[in-house]
Tab-separated table of C-alpha atoms in Angstrom:
chain	number	residue	atom	x	y	z
H	1	MET	CA	4.166	107.929	-54.032
H	2	SER	CA	4.727	110.812	-52.297
H	3	SER	CA	7.447	111.545	-49.535
H	4	GLN	CA	5.792	111.076	-45.971
H	5	ALA	CA	4.523	108.037	-47.899
H	6	ILE	CA	8.360	106.807	-47.722
H	7	LEU	CA	9.562	107.882	-44.810
H	8	ARG	CA	6.233	106.928	-43.006
H	9	ASP	CA	6.789	103.551	-41.198
H	10	GLY	CA	4.968	100.390	-41.927
H	11	ASP	CA	2.781	98.145	-39.817
H	12	SER	CA	5.564	96.346	-39.437
H	13	ASP	CA	8.223	98.556	-37.959
H	14	ARG	CA	6.109	100.130	-35.606
H	15	ALA	CA	5.518	96.079	-34.005
H	16	TYR	CA	8.637	95.849	-34.161
H	17	LYS	CA	9.435	98.894	-32.452
H	18	ALA	CA	7.503	97.628	-29.818
H	19	LYS	CA	8.657	94.375	-29.626
H	20	TRP	CA	12.289	96.229	-28.997
H	21	TRP	CA	10.736	98.794	-26.073
H	22	THR	CA	8.736	96.048	-23.921
H	23	SER	CA	11.791	93.422	-23.807
H	24	ARG	CA	13.201	96.600	-22.928
H	25	ALA	CA	10.971	97.916	-20.646
H	26	VAL	CA	11.146	94.008	-19.267
H	27	ILE	CA	14.649	93.772	-19.182
H	28	TYR	CA	15.620	97.084	-17.124
H	29	ALA	CA	12.780	96.063	-14.857
H	30	ILE	CA	14.540	92.721	-14.163
H	31	LEU	CA	17.525	94.593	-14.160
H	32	ILE	CA	16.353	97.122	-11.577
H	33	PHE	CA	14.131	94.116	-9.135
H	34	TRP	CA	16.930	92.829	-8.895
H	35	ALA	CA	19.312	94.962	-8.005
H	36	ILE	CA	16.934	96.069	-5.000
H	37	VAL	CA	17.420	92.086	-3.844
H	38	CYS	CA	21.659	93.213	-4.048
H	39	ILE	CA	21.204	95.925	-2.820
H	40	PHE	CA	19.273	95.704	0.384
H	41	PRO	CA	20.920	93.733	2.596
H	42	ILE	CA	23.421	96.613	2.773
H	43	TYR	CA	21.065	99.111	3.182
H	44	TRP	CA	19.187	97.190	6.265
H	45	THR	CA	22.777	96.265	7.523
H	46	ILE	CA	23.019	100.230	7.509
H	47	THR	CA	20.211	101.369	9.132
H	48	THR	CA	19.953	98.825	11.609
H	49	SER	CA	23.156	100.746	12.930
H	50	PHE	CA	20.592	103.320	13.798
H	51	LYS	CA	17.680	101.556	15.035
H	52	LEU	CA	16.693	101.220	18.841
H	53	GLN	CA	15.873	96.967	19.895
H	54	ALA	CA	12.530	97.315	19.462
H	55	ASP	CA	12.845	98.985	16.131
H	56	VAL	CA	14.516	95.839	15.076
H	57	MET	CA	11.748	93.221	16.551
H	58	ARG	CA	9.300	95.091	14.796
H	59	GLY	CA	11.035	94.244	11.533
H	60	SER	CA	11.458	97.907	10.608
H	61	ILE	CA	12.723	98.950	7.883
H	62	VAL	CA	12.261	103.091	6.116
H	63	PRO	CA	13.486	105.665	8.660
H	64	TRP	CA	11.235	108.901	9.780
H	65	LEU	CA	8.538	106.824	9.045
H	66	GLU	CA	9.114	103.477	11.089
H	67	PHE	CA	10.731	104.236	12.890
H	68	ASP	CA	13.641	107.666	14.610
H	69	PRO	CA	17.306	107.190	13.432
H	70	VAL	CA	19.804	107.116	17.316
H	71	TRP	CA	23.829	106.923	17.496
H	72	ASN	CA	23.395	104.362	20.117
H	73	GLY	CA	24.750	101.687	18.220
H	74	TRP	CA	27.725	104.231	16.942
H	75	ARG	CA	27.871	106.027	20.077
H	76	SER	CA	28.267	102.328	22.488
H	77	LEU	CA	32.568	102.054	19.747
H	78	GLY	CA	33.356	105.345	20.838
H	79	LEU	CA	32.183	106.284	16.429
H	80	SER	CA	28.996	108.755	16.880
H	81	PRO	CA	29.192	113.032	16.434
H	82	GLU	CA	29.920	113.175	19.929
H	83	THR	CA	32.330	111.140	21.255
H	84	ILE	CA	34.740	110.349	17.529
H	85	GLY	CA	36.505	112.863	19.390
H	86	ALA	CA	37.604	111.776	22.774
H	87	THR	CA	38.937	108.731	24.110
H	88	SER	CA	37.377	105.211	23.579
H	89	THR	CA	38.621	102.470	25.309
H	90	ALA	CA	35.621	100.212	22.992
H	91	ARG	CA	36.667	101.889	19.445
H	92	ASP	CA	40.117	101.161	20.188
H	93	GLN	CA	39.229	97.361	21.296
H	94	PHE	CA	36.823	97.170	17.399
H	95	LEU	CA	39.603	99.147	15.581
H	96	GLY	CA	42.417	96.454	16.811
H	97	ARG	CA	39.991	94.090	15.551
H	98	PHE	CA	38.699	94.987	12.735
H	99	GLU	CA	42.287	96.001	11.707
H	100	ASN	CA	43.686	91.944	12.949
H	101	THR	CA	40.357	90.989	10.218
H	102	ALA	CA	41.624	93.201	7.449
H	103	ILE	CA	44.723	91.723	7.850
H	104	VAL	CA	44.446	88.278	8.282
H	105	ALA	CA	41.629	87.804	5.431
H	106	PHE	CA	43.711	90.161	3.081
H	107	PHE	CA	46.966	88.223	3.384
H	108	SER	CA	45.154	84.582	3.211
H	109	SER	CA	43.203	85.216	-0.111
H	110	THR	CA	46.177	86.731	-1.563
H	111	LEU	CA	48.148	83.787	-0.857
H	112	ALA	CA	45.107	81.424	-1.576
H	113	VAL	CA	44.923	82.790	-5.223
H	114	LEU	CA	48.453	83.158	-6.001
H	115	LEU	CA	49.069	79.311	-5.054
H	116	GLY	CA	45.416	78.302	-6.383
H	117	SER	CA	46.548	80.705	-10.257
H	118	MET	CA	49.227	77.991	-9.383
H	119	THR	CA	48.138	74.629	-9.079
H	120	GLY	CA	44.803	75.573	-11.575
H	121	TYR	CA	47.644	76.150	-14.180
H	122	GLY	CA	49.720	73.052	-13.593
H	123	LEU	CA	46.496	71.121	-12.963
H	124	SER	CA	44.688	72.120	-17.084
H	125	ARG	CA	48.526	71.984	-19.174
H	126	PHE	CA	50.173	69.131	-17.530
H	127	GLY	CA	50.103	65.700	-17.133
H	128	TYR	CA	50.018	63.649	-13.884
H	129	LYS	CA	49.978	60.665	-11.611
H	130	PHE	CA	50.497	59.933	-8.120
H	131	ALA	CA	48.941	57.097	-7.493
H	132	TRP	CA	46.272	55.976	-9.320
H	133	MET	CA	44.636	59.679	-9.294
H	134	LYS	CA	45.249	61.057	-12.436
H	135	ASN	CA	44.862	65.657	-13.570
H	136	ASN	CA	40.547	65.206	-12.270
H	137	ASP	CA	41.413	62.902	-9.401
H	138	ILE	CA	43.574	65.395	-8.125
H	139	SER	CA	41.014	68.062	-8.987
H	140	PHE	CA	38.629	66.061	-7.180
H	141	PHE	CA	40.783	65.546	-3.393
H	142	PHE	CA	41.257	69.060	-3.558
H	143	VAL	CA	37.904	69.899	-3.512
H	144	SER	CA	36.792	67.327	-1.035
H	145	GLN	CA	39.008	68.841	1.799
H	146	LEU	CA	35.797	71.383	2.061
H	147	ILE	CA	33.702	68.674	3.828
H	148	LEU	CA	35.834	68.528	6.599
H	149	PRO	CA	34.403	70.179	9.494
H	150	PRO	CA	36.976	72.896	11.116
H	151	VAL	CA	35.526	71.498	13.847
H	152	VAL	CA	37.177	68.422	13.439
H	153	LEU	CA	40.261	70.522	12.580
H	154	ALA	CA	40.450	72.842	15.848
H	155	LEU	CA	42.654	70.194	17.920
H	156	PRO	CA	45.113	69.400	15.985
H	157	PHE	CA	46.159	72.839	15.296
H	158	LEU	CA	45.455	73.552	18.296
H	159	ILE	CA	48.558	71.126	19.710
H	160	LEU	CA	50.528	72.079	16.974
H	161	TYR	CA	49.990	75.715	17.003
H	162	LYS	CA	50.615	75.574	20.909
H	163	GLN	CA	54.066	73.471	20.154
H	164	ILE	CA	55.262	75.177	16.589
H	165	GLY	CA	54.692	78.587	18.930
H	166	LEU	CA	52.088	80.244	16.727
H	167	LEU	CA	49.028	80.760	18.883
H	168	ASP	CA	47.599	84.611	18.558
H	169	THR	CA	49.461	84.875	16.061
H	170	HIS	CA	48.766	86.208	12.245
H	171	LEU	CA	50.806	84.098	10.467
H	172	GLY	CA	49.453	81.323	11.821
H	173	LEU	CA	46.063	82.793	10.899
H	174	ILE	CA	46.946	83.232	7.796
H	175	LEU	CA	48.240	80.131	6.772
H	176	LEU	CA	45.266	77.855	7.780
H	177	TYR	CA	43.051	80.434	6.217
H	178	THR	CA	44.577	79.745	3.136
H	179	LEU	CA	44.445	76.194	3.692
H	180	SER	CA	40.993	76.225	4.121
H	181	VAL	CA	40.237	78.307	1.029
H	182	LEU	CA	42.757	76.749	-1.467
H	183	PRO	CA	41.202	73.683	-2.222
H	184	ILE	CA	37.858	75.832	-3.955
H	185	VAL	CA	40.761	78.312	-4.917
H	186	ILE	CA	42.851	75.932	-7.632
H	187	TRP	CA	39.025	74.032	-8.132
H	188	ILE	CA	38.373	78.162	-9.533
H	189	MET	CA	40.991	78.644	-11.707
H	190	ARG	CA	41.513	75.282	-13.236
H	191	ASP	CA	38.489	75.476	-14.430
H	192	GLN	CA	39.728	78.957	-16.091
H	193	PHE	CA	42.735	77.977	-17.210
H	194	VAL	CA	40.722	75.060	-19.514
H	195	ALA	CA	38.659	77.570	-20.827
H	196	ILE	CA	42.050	79.614	-21.974
H	197	PRO	CA	42.921	78.283	-25.212
H	198	PRO	CA	46.568	76.373	-25.313
H	199	GLU	CA	47.508	77.676	-28.427
H	200	LEU	CA	47.996	81.184	-26.969
H	201	GLU	CA	50.590	80.052	-24.998
H	202	GLU	CA	51.916	77.922	-27.881
H	203	ALA	CA	52.120	81.380	-30.338
H	204	ALA	CA	54.498	83.290	-27.268
H	205	LEU	CA	57.306	80.241	-27.022
H	206	VAL	CA	57.470	80.867	-30.855
H	207	ASP	CA	58.208	83.990	-29.678
H	208	GLY	CA	60.534	84.130	-28.284
H	209	GLN	CA	59.288	84.157	-24.034
H	210	GLY	CA	59.295	81.046	-21.406
H	211	VAL	CA	57.091	79.660	-20.174
H	212	TRP	CA	56.138	81.965	-17.116
H	213	GLY	CA	57.069	85.200	-18.663
H	214	ALA	CA	54.396	83.027	-21.443
H	215	PHE	CA	51.813	82.558	-17.792
H	216	VAL	CA	52.703	85.825	-17.564
H	217	ARG	CA	52.046	87.581	-19.971
H	218	ILE	CA	49.744	85.669	-22.070
H	219	ILE	CA	47.738	83.885	-19.368
H	220	LEU	CA	47.420	85.541	-16.341
H	221	PRO	CA	45.718	88.944	-17.544
H	222	ILE	CA	43.197	87.246	-19.791
H	223	ALA	CA	42.518	84.898	-16.392
H	224	ALA	CA	42.530	88.026	-13.836
H	225	PRO	CA	38.488	87.876	-13.922
H	226	GLY	CA	38.687	84.971	-12.541
H	227	MET	CA	41.307	85.689	-10.337
H	228	VAL	CA	39.479	88.455	-9.077
H	229	ALA	CA	35.968	85.924	-7.994
H	230	ALA	CA	38.113	83.846	-6.712
H	231	PHE	CA	39.833	86.687	-4.445
H	232	VAL	CA	36.773	87.841	-3.238
H	233	LEU	CA	34.799	84.397	-2.579
H	234	ALA	CA	38.412	83.856	-0.565
H	235	LEU	CA	38.299	87.087	1.280
H	236	VAL	CA	33.882	86.455	2.791
H	237	LEU	CA	35.066	82.715	3.595
H	238	THR	CA	37.795	83.890	5.257
H	239	TRP	CA	36.243	86.929	6.700
H	240	ASN	CA	32.663	85.301	7.655
H	241	GLU	CA	35.218	82.642	9.252
H	242	TYR	CA	34.737	82.987	13.926
H	243	PHE	CA	35.256	79.703	15.096
H	244	LEU	CA	38.930	78.871	14.768
H	245	ALA	CA	39.505	82.525	15.165
H	246	SER	CA	38.303	82.449	18.619
H	247	LEU	CA	40.149	79.684	19.470
H	248	LEU	CA	43.590	79.943	18.032
H	249	THR	CA	43.733	83.777	19.398
H	250	ASP	CA	41.694	83.460	22.589
H	251	ARG	CA	44.939	82.692	24.372
H	252	LYS	CA	46.635	86.625	25.502
H	253	SER	CA	43.821	88.610	23.659
H	254	THR	CA	46.464	91.418	23.101
H	255	ARG	CA	46.420	93.385	20.726
H	256	LEU	CA	48.644	94.215	17.584
H	257	ASN	CA	52.207	96.445	18.596
H	258	SER	CA	55.003	97.182	16.986
H	259	SER	CA	57.580	94.974	19.518
H	260	HIS	CA	54.870	91.408	18.583
H	261	ILE	CA	52.621	89.910	16.899
H	262	PRO	CA	49.980	88.077	19.034
H	263	LEU	CA	45.993	89.521	17.875
H	264	SER	CA	43.038	89.959	19.699
H	265	ARG	CA	40.394	88.580	19.340
H	266	MET	CA	38.480	88.355	15.994
């Protein structure tokens, strides 16, 4: 038998390669399609900022082919190339509101992840009993709070915040937003910690770590992906919330400065 015959692929090898390349092509085609689906809302948002109202109503998508991009939307906010260096009240108001929203969303999401991580860890590792409720009942109780519509809380919190002076403040919204997203963060982190074998903590305790040391050095790094996912979800929920922000920050509607912390309407 010649060397060329030995090195030549057989029918089974060629069939395997064809099947492998076909599967790769299908997988990458699906991934590319899903990437386009995920990126399209961002593309739509950016291009819409350069459209006239008529172009938006027509549903034009491709710039320079279906519509001519214009800076009217950016110019109204003082962010177009010809107005970016000039004084603009609209730009100052927009950036002030954007700053307030970013501060409240970031700190409320961070606080919710910190509290939710510790609560979820406790529910996944220790047994609790409150009246007739055990761990699973307590976890369900937290999640059931999401059923409560925000409008039910509006009047009680408005009266409470007026009495204790938290209207038009960052702190008031941060506490309320933390409370609103904490149940879903607790549920996510509880499932994350349940998936981590407790033997890892036991090994850390044998090596001389305390409970907090094992939690911080062993458990939290493993649970970091879940914490990031919970933080992103909490950030999106708090960023998009408008009703409570409008209700609890509409009395003064002044911009944050160095001497006090009232908010502009978000």
